[in-house]
């Protein structure tokens, strides 16, 4: 075991190591406890019942995808006859812009475009152009297969960064993880195109599932070491109600860090901002950064600052929600911007979600909305 990474049995509980090396947190943004959003953009962040400031809005622009990842959109459920949303049910780009603008007046500073697979939505750069006018960081999550041909247009339209999902380097395992006929080389070409277009640092997300792709953890880490891209491993989660999730298929963040650290010593680094999802680590030899997103074994609900807008205009306050607030009805009913701000303000300030914290405490089983519908 290299001198730098302490032997596994002396590693403090995962979060503890952070505590030892963390430096003072970044300054908190102005908070607004009134529950009423400001009228100007940007305005101080409204807070929920656990004093969590609204910071991120994740916007799903389609419920369709060209992959069928069993942990998110299993083919057995999302088959040929699955009733995907009709075009008229989707929020238009103008409607999405109105909601995003109202959310910025409630404190949002970061927008993430998701899906399904967002690059399947026609004319997506036009939406990016609209949202890029807002005072926010604008990011997008994609499975990467269509990225090589779209990266430059997205960048020109005003996109800041992309996150690409890649669950394996081995094509056979990759195909098993996405249950589609996509090849790893297509995704790697997308990552290169994104970096060339200036959409960097490119973040790469891998969902690690025991007995399926956990053998790819080290090959992926070694592939992206020294590239400047940031690889993050996500603990397999019980999202939605279709993936047949089991705890014994979860590869814990601690296990992932030990596997990599045994070969390439790691040290913890501080979060870039309060509420950042991934725990950040860097290679002691300076060859870059990796992250782990430990929603199952290290719940981070206490810092969760994320609101989600579904493809058909419903606001959800948690990835594991079973119900949300319809905002499309307001939009198509002639609501003013003030009314939109009030609706978002009311939804957030009443929020008390902390599903992941309660996961192990045997809370009632609920029919959760599908991740492919609200985009992770
Ligand atoms: S479980 Fe819900 S509240 Fe907790 S971190 Fe995830 S989205 Fe946020």
PDB file of N, CA and C in Angstrom, residues 138-209:
ATOM      1  N   UNK A 138     -24.763  27.631 -17.120  1.00  0.00           N
ATOM      2  CA  UNK A 138     -25.655  26.835 -17.964  1.00  0.00           C
ATOM      3  C   UNK A 138     -24.941  25.538 -18.353  1.00  0.00           C
ATOM      4  N   UNK A 139     -25.483  24.414 -17.882  1.00  0.00           N
ATOM      5  CA  UNK A 139     -24.835  23.129 -18.130  1.00  0.00           C
ATOM      6  C   UNK A 139     -25.822  22.141 -18.738  1.00  0.00           C
ATOM      7  N   UNK A 140     -25.315  21.005 -19.198  1.00  0.00           N
ATOM      8  CA  UNK A 140     -26.170  19.994 -19.840  1.00  0.00           C
ATOM      9  C   UNK A 140     -25.627  18.605 -19.543  1.00  0.00           C
ATOM     10  N   UNK A 141     -26.512  17.649 -19.326  1.00  0.00           N
ATOM     11  CA  UNK A 141     -26.115  16.252 -19.123  1.00  0.00           C
ATOM     12  C   UNK A 141     -26.590  15.421 -20.298  1.00  0.00           C
ATOM     13  N   UNK A 142     -25.682  14.613 -20.882  1.00  0.00           N
ATOM     14  CA  UNK A 142     -26.012  13.843 -22.072  1.00  0.00           C
ATOM     15  C   UNK A 142     -25.358  12.471 -22.019  1.00  0.00           C
ATOM     16  N   UNK A 143     -25.890  11.516 -22.789  1.00  0.00           N
ATOM     17  CA  UNK A 143     -25.210  10.214 -22.852  1.00  0.00           C
ATOM     18  C   UNK A 143     -24.068  10.241 -23.882  1.00  0.00           C
ATOM     19  N   UNK A 144     -23.914  11.379 -24.553  1.00  0.00           N
ATOM     20  CA  UNK A 144     -22.722  11.632 -25.351  1.00  0.00           C
ATOM     21  C   UNK A 144     -22.735  11.130 -26.782  1.00  0.00           C
ATOM     22  N   UNK A 145     -23.679  10.273 -27.144  1.00  0.00           N
ATOM     23  CA  UNK A 145     -23.643   9.663 -28.483  1.00  0.00           C
ATOM     24  C   UNK A 145     -23.880  10.695 -29.587  1.00  0.00           C
ATOM     25  N   UNK A 146     -24.658  11.761 -29.309  1.00  0.00           N
ATOM     26  CA  UNK A 146     -24.946  12.776 -30.331  1.00  0.00           C
ATOM     27  C   UNK A 146     -24.099  14.027 -30.113  1.00  0.00           C
ATOM     28  N   UNK A 147     -23.178  13.971 -29.155  1.00  0.00           N
ATOM     29  CA  UNK A 147     -22.452  15.176 -28.750  1.00  0.00           C
ATOM     30  C   UNK A 147     -21.436  15.650 -29.776  1.00  0.00           C
ATOM     31  N   UNK A 148     -20.744  14.712 -30.410  1.00  0.00           N
ATOM     32  CA  UNK A 148     -19.681  15.123 -31.347  1.00  0.00           C
ATOM     33  C   UNK A 148     -20.226  16.069 -32.410  1.00  0.00           C
ATOM     34  N   UNK A 149     -21.428  15.827 -32.906  1.00  0.00           N
ATOM     35  CA  UNK A 149     -21.945  16.686 -33.982  1.00  0.00           C
ATOM     36  C   UNK A 149     -22.658  17.942 -33.442  1.00  0.00           C
ATOM     37  N   UNK A 150     -22.880  18.019 -32.132  1.00  0.00           N
ATOM     38  CA  UNK A 150     -23.620  19.168 -31.585  1.00  0.00           C
ATOM     39  C   UNK A 150     -22.791  20.101 -30.706  1.00  0.00           C
ATOM     40  N   UNK A 151     -21.618  19.637 -30.284  1.00  0.00           N
ATOM     41  CA  UNK A 151     -20.871  20.373 -29.251  1.00  0.00           C
ATOM     42  C   UNK A 151     -20.614  21.833 -29.622  1.00  0.00           C
ATOM     43  N   UNK A 152     -20.122  22.084 -30.821  1.00  0.00           N
ATOM     44  CA  UNK A 152     -19.775  23.454 -31.190  1.00  0.00           C
ATOM     45  C   UNK A 152     -21.012  24.355 -31.249  1.00  0.00           C
ATOM     46  N   UNK A 153     -22.113  23.857 -31.781  1.00  0.00           N
ATOM     47  CA  UNK A 153     -23.351  24.663 -31.837  1.00  0.00           C
ATOM     48  C   UNK A 153     -23.851  25.007 -30.436  1.00  0.00           C
ATOM     49  N   UNK A 154     -23.741  24.038 -29.524  1.00  0.00           N
ATOM     50  CA  UNK A 154     -24.194  24.287 -28.150  1.00  0.00           C
ATOM     51  C   UNK A 154     -23.311  25.350 -27.497  1.00  0.00           C
ATOM     52  N   UNK A 155     -22.016  25.233 -27.748  1.00  0.00           N
ATOM     53  CA  UNK A 155     -21.080  26.216 -27.184  1.00  0.00           C
ATOM     54  C   UNK A 155     -21.353  27.597 -27.765  1.00  0.00           C
ATOM     55  N   UNK A 156     -21.521  27.666 -29.080  1.00  0.00           N
ATOM     56  CA  UNK A 156     -21.806  28.952 -29.731  1.00  0.00           C
ATOM     57  C   UNK A 156     -23.100  29.564 -29.217  1.00  0.00           C
ATOM     58  N   UNK A 157     -24.043  28.715 -28.824  1.00  0.00           N
ATOM     59  CA  UNK A 157     -25.338  29.212 -28.336  1.00  0.00           C
ATOM     60  C   UNK A 157     -25.247  29.725 -26.900  1.00  0.00           C
ATOM     61  N   UNK A 158     -24.131  29.380 -26.205  1.00  0.00           N
ATOM     62  CA  UNK A 158     -23.943  29.934 -24.862  1.00  0.00           C
ATOM     63  C   UNK A 158     -23.840  28.912 -23.744  1.00  0.00           C
ATOM     64  N   UNK A 159     -23.801  27.616 -24.104  1.00  0.00           N
ATOM     65  CA  UNK A 159     -23.652  26.593 -23.067  1.00  0.00           C
ATOM     66  C   UNK A 159     -22.269  26.711 -22.421  1.00  0.00           C
ATOM     67  N   UNK A 160     -22.168  26.523 -21.084  1.00  0.00           N
ATOM     68  CA  UNK A 160     -20.876  26.637 -20.400  1.00  0.00           C
ATOM     69  C   UNK A 160     -20.153  25.300 -20.284  1.00  0.00           C
ATOM     70  N   UNK A 161     -20.916  24.245 -19.889  1.00  0.00           N
ATOM     71  CA  UNK A 161     -20.244  22.971 -19.617  1.00  0.00           C
ATOM     72  C   UNK A 161     -21.161  21.808 -19.923  1.00  0.00           C
ATOM     73  N   UNK A 162     -20.547  20.611 -20.100  1.00  0.00           N
ATOM     74  CA  UNK A 162     -21.350  19.398 -20.249  1.00  0.00           C
ATOM     75  C   UNK A 162     -20.892  18.329 -19.276  1.00  0.00           C
ATOM     76  N   UNK A 163     -21.842  17.472 -18.914  1.00  0.00           N
ATOM     77  CA  UNK A 163     -21.558  16.254 -18.161  1.00  0.00           C
ATOM     78  C   UNK A 163     -21.997  15.091 -19.044  1.00  0.00           C
ATOM     79  N   UNK A 164     -21.099  14.126 -19.222  1.00  0.00           N
ATOM     80  CA  UNK A 164     -21.376  13.006 -20.125  1.00  0.00           C
ATOM     81  C   UNK A 164     -21.449  11.717 -19.310  1.00  0.00           C
ATOM     82  N   UNK A 165     -22.483  10.922 -19.529  1.00  0.00           N
ATOM     83  CA  UNK A 165     -22.601   9.632 -18.832  1.00  0.00           C
ATOM     84  C   UNK A 165     -21.810   8.576 -19.612  1.00  0.00           C
ATOM     85  N   UNK A 166     -20.964   7.830 -18.918  1.00  0.00           N
ATOM     86  CA  UNK A 166     -20.214   6.731 -19.542  1.00  0.00           C
ATOM     87  C   UNK A 166     -19.984   5.663 -18.490  1.00  0.00           C
ATOM     88  N   UNK A 167     -20.653   4.527 -18.626  1.00  0.00           N
ATOM     89  CA  UNK A 167     -20.628   3.514 -17.566  1.00  0.00           C
ATOM     90  C   UNK A 167     -19.587   2.420 -17.768  1.00  0.00           C
ATOM     91  N   UNK A 168     -18.864   2.433 -18.900  1.00  0.00           N
ATOM     92  CA  UNK A 168     -17.854   1.404 -19.125  1.00  0.00           C
ATOM     93  C   UNK A 168     -16.976   1.792 -20.312  1.00  0.00           C
ATOM     94  N   UNK A 169     -15.767   1.210 -20.372  1.00  0.00           N
ATOM     95  CA  UNK A 169     -14.903   1.375 -21.547  1.00  0.00           C
ATOM     96  C   UNK A 169     -15.013   0.156 -22.442  1.00  0.00           C
ATOM     97  N   UNK A 170     -15.318  -0.972 -21.821  1.00  0.00           N
ATOM     98  CA  UNK A 170     -15.481  -2.213 -22.566  1.00  0.00           C
ATOM     99  C   UNK A 170     -16.818  -2.198 -23.300  1.00  0.00           C
ATOM    100  N   UNK A 171     -16.793  -2.359 -24.608  1.00  0.00           N
ATOM    101  CA  UNK A 171     -18.026  -2.208 -25.397  1.00  0.00           C
ATOM    102  C   UNK A 171     -19.141  -3.161 -24.977  1.00  0.00           C
ATOM    103  N   UNK A 172     -18.789  -4.396 -24.677  1.00  0.00           N
ATOM    104  CA  UNK A 172     -19.823  -5.375 -24.308  1.00  0.00           C
ATOM    105  C   UNK A 172     -20.497  -4.964 -22.999  1.00  0.00           C
ATOM    106  N   UNK A 173     -19.693  -4.530 -22.042  1.00  0.00           N
ATOM    107  CA  UNK A 173     -20.272  -4.090 -20.764  1.00  0.00           C
ATOM    108  C   UNK A 173     -21.059  -2.800 -20.975  1.00  0.00           C
ATOM    109  N   UNK A 174     -20.510  -1.919 -21.828  1.00  0.00           N
ATOM    110  CA  UNK A 174     -21.201  -0.652 -22.113  1.00  0.00           C
ATOM    111  C   UNK A 174     -22.584  -0.920 -22.694  1.00  0.00           C
ATOM    112  N   UNK A 175     -22.618  -1.876 -23.630  1.00  0.00           N
ATOM    113  CA  UNK A 175     -23.906  -2.178 -24.257  1.00  0.00           C
ATOM    114  C   UNK A 175     -24.866  -2.771 -23.233  1.00  0.00           C
ATOM    115  N   UNK A 176     -24.309  -3.563 -22.300  1.00  0.00           N
ATOM    116  CA  UNK A 176     -25.175  -4.153 -21.261  1.00  0.00           C
ATOM    117  C   UNK A 176     -25.742  -3.047 -20.376  1.00  0.00           C
ATOM    118  N   UNK A 177     -24.933  -2.008 -20.158  1.00  0.00           N
ATOM    119  CA  UNK A 177     -25.390  -0.919 -19.283  1.00  0.00           C
ATOM    120  C   UNK A 177     -26.367   0.024 -19.966  1.00  0.00           C
ATOM    121  N   UNK A 178     -26.341   0.118 -21.319  1.00  0.00           N
ATOM    122  CA  UNK A 178     -27.278   1.059 -21.966  1.00  0.00           C
ATOM    123  C   UNK A 178     -28.307   0.346 -22.832  1.00  0.00           C
ATOM    124  N   UNK A 179     -28.140  -0.968 -22.972  1.00  0.00           N
ATOM    125  CA  UNK A 179     -29.143  -1.754 -23.704  1.00  0.00           C
ATOM    126  C   UNK A 179     -29.535  -1.107 -25.036  1.00  0.00           C
ATOM    127  N   UNK A 180     -28.563  -0.488 -25.684  1.00  0.00           N
ATOM    128  CA  UNK A 180     -28.772   0.098 -27.017  1.00  0.00           C
ATOM    129  C   UNK A 180     -27.538  -0.257 -27.832  1.00  0.00           C
ATOM    130  N   UNK A 181     -27.522   0.065 -29.075  1.00  0.00           N
ATOM    131  CA  UNK A 181     -26.429  -0.385 -29.934  1.00  0.00           C
ATOM    132  C   UNK A 181     -25.329   0.661 -30.042  1.00  0.00           C
ATOM    133  N   UNK A 182     -25.129   1.424 -28.964  1.00  0.00           N
ATOM    134  CA  UNK A 182     -24.133   2.503 -29.006  1.00  0.00           C
ATOM    135  C   UNK A 182     -22.749   1.962 -28.676  1.00  0.00           C
ATOM    136  N   UNK A 183     -21.712   2.627 -29.194  1.00  0.00           N
ATOM    137  CA  UNK A 183     -20.340   2.196 -28.955  1.00  0.00           C
ATOM    138  C   UNK A 183     -19.607   3.231 -28.092  1.00  0.00           C
ATOM    139  N   UNK A 184     -18.659   2.711 -27.321  1.00  0.00           N
ATOM    140  CA  UNK A 184     -17.892   3.596 -26.439  1.00  0.00           C
ATOM    141  C   UNK A 184     -17.178   4.679 -27.247  1.00  0.00           C
ATOM    142  N   UNK A 185     -16.682   4.306 -28.424  1.00  0.00           N
ATOM    143  CA  UNK A 185     -15.915   5.274 -29.227  1.00  0.00           C
ATOM    144  C   UNK A 185     -16.761   6.500 -29.583  1.00  0.00           C
ATOM    145  N   UNK A 186     -18.073   6.300 -29.765  1.00  0.00           N
ATOM    146  CA  UNK A 186     -18.942   7.448 -30.092  1.00  0.00           C
ATOM    147  C   UNK A 186     -18.976   8.447 -28.921  1.00  0.00           C
ATOM    148  N   UNK A 187     -19.048   7.889 -27.705  1.00  0.00           N
ATOM    149  CA  UNK A 187     -19.108   8.759 -26.525  1.00  0.00           C
ATOM    150  C   UNK A 187     -17.765   9.454 -26.321  1.00  0.00           C
ATOM    151  N   UNK A 188     -16.659   8.707 -26.500  1.00  0.00           N
ATOM    152  CA  UNK A 188     -15.336   9.321 -26.339  1.00  0.00           C
ATOM    153  C   UNK A 188     -15.128  10.427 -27.373  1.00  0.00           C
ATOM    154  N   UNK A 189     -15.657  10.220 -28.576  1.00  0.00           N
ATOM    155  CA  UNK A 189     -15.561  11.268 -29.613  1.00  0.00           C
ATOM    156  C   UNK A 189     -16.372  12.490 -29.183  1.00  0.00           C
ATOM    157  N   UNK A 190     -17.500  12.263 -28.535  1.00  0.00           N
ATOM    158  CA  UNK A 190     -18.314  13.377 -28.035  1.00  0.00           C
ATOM    159  C   UNK A 190     -17.580  14.163 -26.961  1.00  0.00           C
ATOM    160  N   UNK A 191     -16.891  13.439 -26.072  1.00  0.00           N
ATOM    161  CA  UNK A 191     -16.130  14.104 -25.006  1.00  0.00           C
ATOM    162  C   UNK A 191     -15.012  14.952 -25.616  1.00  0.00           C
ATOM    163  N   UNK A 192     -14.317  14.395 -26.599  1.00  0.00           N
ATOM    164  CA  UNK A 192     -13.245  15.167 -27.269  1.00  0.00           C
ATOM    165  C   UNK A 192     -13.806  16.411 -27.949  1.00  0.00           C
ATOM    166  N   UNK A 193     -14.946  16.253 -28.606  1.00  0.00           N
ATOM    167  CA  UNK A 193     -15.550  17.396 -29.309  1.00  0.00           C
ATOM    168  C   UNK A 193     -15.986  18.472 -28.315  1.00  0.00           C
ATOM    169  N   UNK A 194     -16.496  18.053 -27.182  1.00  0.00           N
ATOM    170  CA  UNK A 194     -16.919  19.021 -26.157  1.00  0.00           C
ATOM    171  C   UNK A 194     -15.712  19.803 -25.640  1.00  0.00           C
ATOM    172  N   UNK A 195     -14.618  19.084 -25.381  1.00  0.00           N
ATOM    173  CA  UNK A 195     -13.411  19.763 -24.891  1.00  0.00           C
ATOM    174  C   UNK A 195     -12.873  20.714 -25.955  1.00  0.00           C
ATOM    175  N   UNK A 196     -12.885  20.267 -27.204  1.00  0.00           N
ATOM    176  CA  UNK A 196     -12.385  21.111 -28.297  1.00  0.00           C
ATOM    177  C   UNK A 196     -13.245  22.360 -28.468  1.00  0.00           C
ATOM    178  N   UNK A 197     -14.521  22.236 -28.150  1.00  0.00           N
ATOM    179  CA  UNK A 197     -15.436  23.385 -28.294  1.00  0.00           C
ATOM    180  C   UNK A 197     -15.359  24.327 -27.091  1.00  0.00           C
ATOM    181  N   UNK A 198     -14.646  23.893 -26.048  1.00  0.00           N
ATOM    182  CA  UNK A 198     -14.497  24.760 -24.868  1.00  0.00           C
ATOM    183  C   UNK A 198     -15.539  24.511 -23.797  1.00  0.00           C
ATOM    184  N   UNK A 199     -16.260  23.372 -23.880  1.00  0.00           N
ATOM    185  CA  UNK A 199     -17.274  23.025 -22.870  1.00  0.00           C
ATOM    186  C   UNK A 199     -16.611  22.289 -21.724  1.00  0.00           C
ATOM    187  N   UNK A 200     -15.579  22.880 -21.138  1.00  0.00           N
ATOM    188  CA  UNK A 200     -14.810  22.136 -20.137  1.00  0.00           C
ATOM    189  C   UNK A 200     -14.697  22.917 -18.839  1.00  0.00           C
ATOM    190  N   UNK A 201     -14.269  22.234 -17.746  1.00  0.00           N
ATOM    191  CA  UNK A 201     -13.861  20.839 -17.745  1.00  0.00           C
ATOM    192  C   UNK A 201     -15.047  19.920 -17.988  1.00  0.00           C
ATOM    193  N   UNK A 202     -14.862  18.879 -18.814  1.00  0.00           N
ATOM    194  CA  UNK A 202     -15.926  17.908 -19.069  1.00  0.00           C
ATOM    195  C   UNK A 202     -16.012  16.974 -17.869  1.00  0.00           C
ATOM    196  N   UNK A 203     -17.211  16.827 -17.344  1.00  0.00           N
ATOM    197  CA  UNK A 203     -17.411  15.879 -16.237  1.00  0.00           C
ATOM    198  C   UNK A 203     -17.995  14.591 -16.825  1.00  0.00           C
ATOM    199  N   UNK A 204     -17.519  13.464 -16.332  1.00  0.00           N
ATOM    200  CA  UNK A 204     -18.009  12.171 -16.823  1.00  0.00           C
ATOM    201  C   UNK A 204     -18.626  11.422 -15.649  1.00  0.00           C
ATOM    202  N   UNK A 205     -19.856  10.981 -15.798  1.00  0.00           N
ATOM    203  CA  UNK A 205     -20.566  10.262 -14.734  1.00  0.00           C
ATOM    204  C   UNK A 205     -20.666   8.779 -15.050  1.00  0.00           C
ATOM    205  N   UNK A 206     -20.304   7.948 -14.083  1.00  0.00           N
ATOM    206  CA  UNK A 206     -20.437   6.494 -14.240  1.00  0.00           C
ATOM    207  C   UNK A 206     -21.268   5.961 -13.078  1.00  0.00           C
ATOM    208  N   UNK A 207     -22.361   5.278 -13.392  1.00  0.00           N
ATOM    209  CA  UNK A 207     -23.156   4.609 -12.351  1.00  0.00           C
ATOM    210  C   UNK A 207     -22.521   3.241 -12.132  1.00  0.00           C
ATOM    211  N   UNK A 208     -22.036   2.996 -10.922  1.00  0.00           N
ATOM    212  CA  UNK A 208     -21.342   1.732 -10.639  1.00  0.00           C
ATOM    213  C   UNK A 208     -22.315   0.714 -10.052  1.00  0.00           C
ATOM    214  N   UNK A 209     -22.458  -0.414 -10.724  1.00  0.00           N
ATOM    215  CA  UNK A 209     -23.390  -1.445 -10.251  1.00  0.00           C
ATOM    216  C   UNK A 209     -22.627  -2.752 -10.046  1.00  0.00           C
TER     217      UNK A 209
END
